[in-house]
PDB file of C-alpha atoms in Angstrom:
ATOM      1  CA  MET A   1       5.316   1.384 -10.409  1.00 71.00           C
ATOM      2  CA  SER A   2       5.941   4.283 -12.732  1.00 69.00           C
ATOM      3  CA  SER A   3       3.205   6.681 -13.777  1.00 75.00           C
ATOM      4  CA  PRO A   4       0.795   5.401 -16.434  1.00 74.00           C
ATOM      5  CA  GLU A   5       0.736   7.237 -19.750  1.00 71.00           C
ATOM      6  CA  ASN A   6      -2.320   7.888 -21.896  1.00 73.00           C
ATOM      7  CA  GLU A   7      -0.647   6.163 -24.870  1.00 77.00           C
ATOM      8  CA  SER A   8      -0.205   2.887 -22.979  1.00 80.00           C
ATOM      9  CA  MET A   9      -3.216   3.132 -20.661  1.00 86.00           C
ATOM     10  CA  GLN A  10      -4.908  -0.076 -21.831  1.00 88.00           C
ATOM     11  CA  LYS A  11      -1.704  -2.051 -21.197  1.00 89.00           C
ATOM     12  CA  CYS A  12      -1.443  -0.469 -17.744  1.00 87.00           C
ATOM     13  CA  ILE A  13      -5.077  -1.287 -16.926  1.00 91.00           C
ATOM     14  CA  LYS A  14      -4.568  -4.871 -18.085  1.00 92.00           C
ATOM     15  CA  SER A  15      -1.564  -5.180 -15.744  1.00 89.00           C
ATOM     16  CA  LEU A  16      -3.469  -3.617 -12.828  1.00 89.00           C
ATOM     17  CA  LYS A  17      -6.390  -5.998 -13.340  1.00 90.00           C
ATOM     18  CA  MET A  18      -4.065  -9.005 -13.700  1.00 90.00           C
ATOM     19  CA  HIS A  19      -2.548  -8.105 -10.317  1.00 88.00           C
ATOM     20  CA  LYS A  20      -6.064  -7.576  -8.848  1.00 90.00           C
ATOM     21  CA  VAL A  21      -5.471  -3.908  -8.043  1.00 91.00           C
ATOM     22  CA  LYS A  22      -8.679  -2.250  -6.830  1.00 92.00           C
ATOM     23  CA  LEU A  23      -7.103   0.959  -5.526  1.00 93.00           C
ATOM     24  CA  LEU A  24      -4.403   2.983  -7.291  1.00 92.00           C
ATOM     25  CA  VAL A  25      -2.571   5.599  -5.207  1.00 92.00           C
ATOM     26  CA  ARG A  26      -0.758   8.390  -7.050  1.00 89.00           C
ATOM     27  CA  THR A  27       2.176  10.027  -5.232  1.00 89.00           C
ATOM     28  CA  CYS A  28       3.115  12.397  -8.080  1.00 87.00           C
ATOM     29  CA  GLU A  29       1.483  15.030 -10.243  1.00 87.00           C
ATOM     30  CA  LYS A  30      -1.419  13.814 -12.399  1.00 89.00           C
ATOM     31  CA  THR A  31      -0.214  13.286 -15.984  1.00 87.00           C
ATOM     32  CA  TYR A  32      -2.932  11.049 -17.446  1.00 87.00           C
ATOM     33  CA  ASP A  33      -6.660  10.738 -17.951  1.00 90.00           C
ATOM     34  CA  GLU A  34      -8.110   8.902 -14.926  1.00 91.00           C
ATOM     35  CA  GLN A  35     -11.397   7.939 -16.558  1.00 94.00           C
ATOM     36  CA  PRO A  36     -10.221   4.700 -18.252  1.00 92.00           C
ATOM     37  CA  ILE A  37      -8.877   3.507 -14.880  1.00 92.00           C
ATOM     38  CA  LYS A  38     -12.119   4.405 -13.108  1.00 95.00           C
ATOM     39  CA  ASP A  39     -14.092   2.706 -15.903  1.00 95.00           C
ATOM     40  CA  ALA A  40     -12.107  -0.466 -15.104  1.00 94.00           C
ATOM     41  CA  ASP A  41     -13.499  -0.332 -11.524  1.00 94.00           C
ATOM     42  CA  ILE A  42     -10.200   0.805 -10.033  1.00 92.00           C
ATOM     43  CA  GLU A  43     -10.458   3.580  -7.471  1.00 94.00           C
ATOM     44  CA  ILE A  44      -7.822   6.344  -7.566  1.00 93.00           C
ATOM     45  CA  HIS A  45      -6.474   8.236  -4.538  1.00 93.00           C
ATOM     46  CA  ASP A  46      -4.147  11.206  -4.718  1.00 91.00           C
ATOM     47  CA  ASN A  47      -1.344  11.512  -2.150  1.00 89.00           C
ATOM     48  CA  GLN A  48       1.234  13.752  -3.819  1.00 88.00           C
ATOM     49  CA  PHE A  49       4.565  14.851  -2.461  1.00 87.00           C
ATOM     50  CA  PRO A  50       7.689  16.175  -4.232  1.00 84.00           C
ATOM     51  CA  ASP A  51       9.728  13.453  -5.931  1.00 77.00           C
ATOM     52  CA  GLY A  52      12.898  12.574  -4.052  1.00 75.00           C
ATOM     53  CA  GLN A  53      11.739  14.202  -0.835  1.00 85.00           C
ATOM     54  CA  LEU A  54      10.009  12.938   2.266  1.00 93.00           C
ATOM     55  CA  PRO A  55       6.258  13.453   2.478  1.00 93.00           C
ATOM     56  CA  SER A  56       4.766  15.345   5.400  1.00 93.00           C
ATOM     57  CA  ILE A  57       3.679  13.390   8.462  1.00 93.00           C
ATOM     58  CA  ASP A  58       0.082  14.167   7.409  1.00 93.00           C
ATOM     59  CA  ASP A  59       0.720  12.546   4.001  1.00 93.00           C
ATOM     60  CA  ILE A  60       2.205   9.500   5.736  1.00 94.00           C
ATOM     61  CA  LYS A  61      -0.775   9.247   8.100  1.00 93.00           C
ATOM     62  CA  LYS A  62      -3.177   9.612   5.160  1.00 92.00           C
ATOM     63  CA  TRP A  63      -1.381   6.812   3.283  1.00 92.00           C
ATOM     64  CA  LEU A  64      -1.319   4.416   6.244  1.00 93.00           C
ATOM     65  CA  ALA A  65      -4.981   5.169   7.008  1.00 91.00           C
ATOM     66  CA  THR A  66      -5.798   4.382   3.368  1.00 90.00           C
ATOM     67  CA  VAL A  67      -4.039   1.012   3.660  1.00 90.00           C
ATOM     68  CA  ASP A  68      -5.730   0.184   6.981  1.00 88.00           C
ATOM     69  CA  GLU A  69      -9.177   1.206   5.706  1.00 86.00           C
ATOM     70  CA  PHE A  70      -8.748  -0.699   2.441  1.00 87.00           C
ATOM     71  CA  PHE A  71      -7.983  -3.967   4.194  1.00 80.00           C
ATOM     72  CA  THR A  72     -10.331  -3.336   7.132  1.00 74.00           C
ATOM     73  CA  ASP A  73     -13.145  -2.833   4.632  1.00 57.00           C
ATOM     74  CA  GLU A  74     -12.299  -6.141   2.947  1.00 48.00           C
ATOM     75  CA  ILE A  75     -12.023  -8.038   6.208  1.00 48.00           C
ATOM     76  CA  ASP A  76     -15.179  -6.706   7.847  1.00 46.00           C
ATOM     77  CA  GLY A  77     -17.196  -6.039   4.730  1.00 45.00           C
ATOM     78  CA  GLN A  78     -17.856  -2.581   6.176  1.00 44.00           C
ATOM     79  CA  PHE A  79     -16.115   0.130   8.102  1.00 42.00           C
ATOM     80  CA  PRO A  80     -16.311  -0.346  11.885  1.00 43.00           C
ATOM     81  CA  ASN A  81     -18.823   1.679  13.893  1.00 46.00           C
ATOM     82  CA  SER A  82     -16.278   2.505  16.581  1.00 46.00           C
ATOM     83  CA  PRO A  83     -12.493   2.243  16.820  1.00 46.00           C
ATOM     84  CA  ASP A  84     -12.700  -0.391  19.568  1.00 47.00           C
ATOM     85  CA  GLN A  85     -15.214  -2.475  17.633  1.00 45.00           C
ATOM     86  CA  GLY A  86     -13.020  -2.240  14.529  1.00 45.00           C
ATOM     87  CA  ILE A  87      -9.983  -3.499  16.415  1.00 48.00           C
ATOM     88  CA  ILE A  88     -11.959  -6.397  17.880  1.00 50.00           C
ATOM     89  CA  ASN A  89     -13.431  -7.299  14.474  1.00 50.00           C
ATOM     90  CA  ILE A  90     -10.053  -7.138  12.767  1.00 52.00           C
ATOM     91  CA  LYS A  91      -8.349  -9.265  15.423  1.00 48.00           C
ATOM     92  CA  GLN A  92     -11.134 -11.862  15.310  1.00 53.00           C
ATOM     93  CA  LYS A  93     -11.078 -11.978  11.516  1.00 49.00           C
ATOM     94  CA  ILE A  94      -7.276 -12.264  11.423  1.00 49.00           C
ATOM     95  CA  ILE A  95      -7.427 -15.199  13.833  1.00 50.00           C
ATOM     96  CA  GLU A  96     -10.077 -16.852  11.627  1.00 51.00           C
ATOM     97  CA  ILE A  97      -8.004 -16.259   8.528  1.00 44.00           C
ATOM     98  CA  LYS A  98      -4.787 -17.519  10.103  1.00 45.00           C
ATOM     99  CA  THR A  99      -6.587 -20.566  11.481  1.00 44.00           C
ATOM    100  CA  SER A 100      -8.097 -21.479   8.130  1.00 42.00           C
ATOM    101  CA  LYS A 101      -4.865 -20.541   6.315  1.00 36.00           C
ATOM    102  CA  ILE A 102      -6.975 -18.750   3.726  1.00 38.00           C
ATOM    103  CA  MET A 103      -6.008 -15.162   3.154  1.00 41.00           C
ATOM    104  CA  LYS A 104      -9.070 -14.226   1.122  1.00 43.00           C
ATOM    105  CA  PHE A 105      -8.359 -10.513   1.115  1.00 46.00           C
ATOM    106  CA  ASP A 106      -4.914 -11.062  -0.414  1.00 50.00           C
ATOM    107  CA  ASN A 107      -6.366 -13.110  -3.255  1.00 58.00           C
ATOM    108  CA  GLU A 108      -9.136 -10.687  -4.169  1.00 75.00           C
ATOM    109  CA  ARG A 109      -7.729  -7.172  -4.191  1.00 78.00           C
ATOM    110  CA  ARG A 110      -4.577  -5.156  -3.856  1.00 89.00           C
ATOM    111  CA  ILE A 111      -3.369  -1.583  -3.714  1.00 91.00           C
ATOM    112  CA  GLY A 112      -1.195  -0.240  -6.517  1.00 89.00           C
ATOM    113  CA  VAL A 113       1.039   2.759  -5.857  1.00 90.00           C
ATOM    114  CA  HIS A 114       2.799   4.826  -8.484  1.00 87.00           C
ATOM    115  CA  CYS A 115       5.110   7.803  -8.688  1.00 83.00           C
ATOM    116  CA  GLU A 116       6.675   9.442 -11.731  1.00 78.00           C
ATOM    117  CA  ALA A 117       9.416   6.870 -12.445  1.00 80.00           C
ATOM    118  CA  GLY A 118       8.688   4.178  -9.842  1.00 72.00           C
ATOM    119  CA  PHE A 119      11.869   4.632  -7.819  1.00 77.00           C
ATOM    120  CA  GLU A 120      11.113   7.030  -4.971  1.00 80.00           C
ATOM    121  CA  GLY A 121       7.564   7.981  -3.938  1.00 86.00           C
ATOM    122  CA  ALA A 122       5.800   4.682  -4.602  1.00 88.00           C
ATOM    123  CA  PRO A 123       8.519   2.438  -3.124  1.00 91.00           C
ATOM    124  CA  PHE A 124       8.733   4.731  -0.094  1.00 93.00           C
ATOM    125  CA  PHE A 125       4.999   4.427   0.597  1.00 92.00           C
ATOM    126  CA  VAL A 126       5.072   0.657   0.072  1.00 92.00           C
ATOM    127  CA  ALA A 127       7.986   0.339   2.514  1.00 93.00           C
ATOM    128  CA  LEU A 128       6.126   2.387   5.140  1.00 94.00           C
ATOM    129  CA  ALA A 129       3.053   0.168   4.785  1.00 92.00           C
ATOM    130  CA  LEU A 130       5.151  -2.990   5.053  1.00 92.00           C
ATOM    131  CA  VAL A 131       6.878  -1.751   8.221  1.00 93.00           C
ATOM    132  CA  ASN A 132       3.595  -0.520   9.675  1.00 91.00           C
ATOM    133  CA  ASN A 133       2.191  -4.030   9.195  1.00 87.00           C
ATOM    134  CA  GLY A 134       5.007  -5.984  10.824  1.00 87.00           C
ATOM    135  CA  CYS A 135       7.866  -6.186   8.322  1.00 90.00           C
ATOM    136  CA  THR A 136      11.272  -5.121   9.595  1.00 93.00           C
ATOM    137  CA  PRO A 137      12.563  -1.911   7.990  1.00 95.00           C
ATOM    138  CA  SER A 138      15.619  -3.635   6.515  1.00 94.00           C
ATOM    139  CA  ASN A 139      13.495  -6.439   5.045  1.00 94.00           C
ATOM    140  CA  ALA A 140      11.080  -3.901   3.536  1.00 93.00           C
ATOM    141  CA  ILE A 141      13.953  -2.034   1.863  1.00 95.00           C
ATOM    142  CA  GLU A 142      15.536  -5.274   0.645  1.00 94.00           C
ATOM    143  CA  LEU A 143      12.248  -6.568  -0.796  1.00 92.00           C
ATOM    144  CA  ILE A 144      11.626  -3.352  -2.688  1.00 92.00           C
ATOM    145  CA  ARG A 145      15.179  -3.069  -4.005  1.00 93.00           C
ATOM    146  CA  GLN A 146      15.110  -6.690  -5.205  1.00 92.00           C
ATOM    147  CA  ARG A 147      12.159  -5.806  -7.431  1.00 87.00           C
ATOM    148  CA  ARG A 148      13.152  -2.203  -8.210  1.00 89.00           C
ATOM    149  CA  PRO A 149      16.957  -1.881  -8.154  1.00 92.00           C
ATOM    150  CA  GLY A 150      17.909   1.696  -7.357  1.00 91.00           C
ATOM    151  CA  ALA A 151      14.638   2.392  -5.554  1.00 91.00           C
ATOM    152  CA  LEU A 152      14.626   4.648  -2.482  1.00 93.00           C
ATOM    153  CA  ASN A 153      17.166   7.413  -2.051  1.00 93.00           C
ATOM    154  CA  ILE A 154      19.384   7.553   1.046  1.00 94.00           C
ATOM    155  CA  THR A 155      17.099  10.012   2.878  1.00 94.00           C
ATOM    156  CA  GLN A 156      14.076   7.778   2.293  1.00 94.00           C
ATOM    157  CA  ALA A 157      15.949   4.600   3.252  1.00 95.00           C
ATOM    158  CA  ASN A 158      17.186   6.197   6.487  1.00 96.00           C
ATOM    159  CA  TYR A 159      13.659   7.350   7.342  1.00 96.00           C
ATOM    160  CA  ILE A 160      12.324   3.822   6.791  1.00 96.00           C
ATOM    161  CA  LEU A 161      15.088   2.340   8.957  1.00 96.00           C
ATOM    162  CA  GLU A 162      14.009   4.640  11.818  1.00 95.00           C
ATOM    163  CA  PHE A 163      10.247   4.316  11.205  1.00 94.00           C
ATOM    164  CA  LYS A 164       8.342   2.805  14.144  1.00 88.00           C
ATOM    165  CA  GLY A 165       4.827   2.836  12.695  1.00 84.00           C
ATOM    166  CA  ILE A 166       1.895   5.105  13.427  1.00 82.00           C
ATOM    167  CA  SER A 167      -1.143   2.940  12.811  1.00 54.00           C
ATOM    168  CA  LYS A 168      -4.209   3.069  15.035  1.00 52.00           C
ATOM    169  CA  ILE A 169      -3.913  -0.664  15.598  1.00 47.00           C
ATOM    170  CA  ASN A 170      -0.859  -1.652  17.647  1.00 42.00           C
ATOM    171  CA  LYS A 171       1.117  -3.769  15.189  1.00 44.00           C
ATOM    172  CA  SER A 172       4.397  -5.432  15.959  1.00 42.00           C
ATOM    173  CA  GLN A 173       6.804  -7.730  14.178  1.00 42.00           C
ATOM    174  CA  GLY A 174       5.478 -11.214  13.818  1.00 41.00           C
ATOM    175  CA  ASN A 175       1.835 -10.315  14.424  1.00 42.00           C
ATOM    176  CA  ALA A 176      -1.054 -11.636  12.391  1.00 41.00           C
ATOM    177  CA  ASN A 177      -0.795  -8.840   9.822  1.00 44.00           C
ATOM    178  CA  SER A 178       2.767  -9.770   8.924  1.00 43.00           C
ATOM    179  CA  GLY A 179       1.343 -12.442   6.603  1.00 46.00           C
ATOM    180  CA  TRP A 180      -0.110  -9.815   4.292  1.00 49.00           C
ATOM    181  CA  LYS A 181       1.679  -9.689   0.979  1.00 47.00           C
ATOM    182  CA  CYS A 182       2.403  -7.049  -1.614  1.00 52.00           C
ATOM    183  CA  ILE A 183       3.202  -7.312  -5.275  1.00 52.00           C
ATOM    184  CA  ILE A 184       5.766  -4.954  -6.744  1.00 52.00           C
ATOM    185  CA  PHE A 185       5.574  -4.550 -10.503  1.00 49.00           C
TER     186      PHE A 185
END
């Protein structure tokens, strides 16, 4: 999504709440007052990198850790005490969710990501998260470009096509996490 503006903040907040966004990640320079968003019980994370460029590997790791922690927190109700325990809890909970065919976490909260215009930084981060959670790189790019024609420059698209994932949890195509959904607006 493109960056919110102070003049249309209430409309933006209404859209975020309608899409059940509980965490908003900013990939560009701050250009608006955050307080109305925070007052709407939406957390804001900053993960800036220059528009049109690739973020550093540290920025990518920070983003993917944010995604993993956001959904791990929802699945477990708390952060795991140890990495091994977290992996076991997540795998057990995913099996329970898949078995019951109820994806509670998808229905209750989502992550919103925005950059300046909504065509480079935000789509790039969303594509990385999709690939890191089991989507093929080409499908991630196609999904994003269906919703945001012109999104992702050639450098970003090539990076996504070569991206293998760097999550702590070993995720592969077709695993339980591949059922997670995103909304692009």
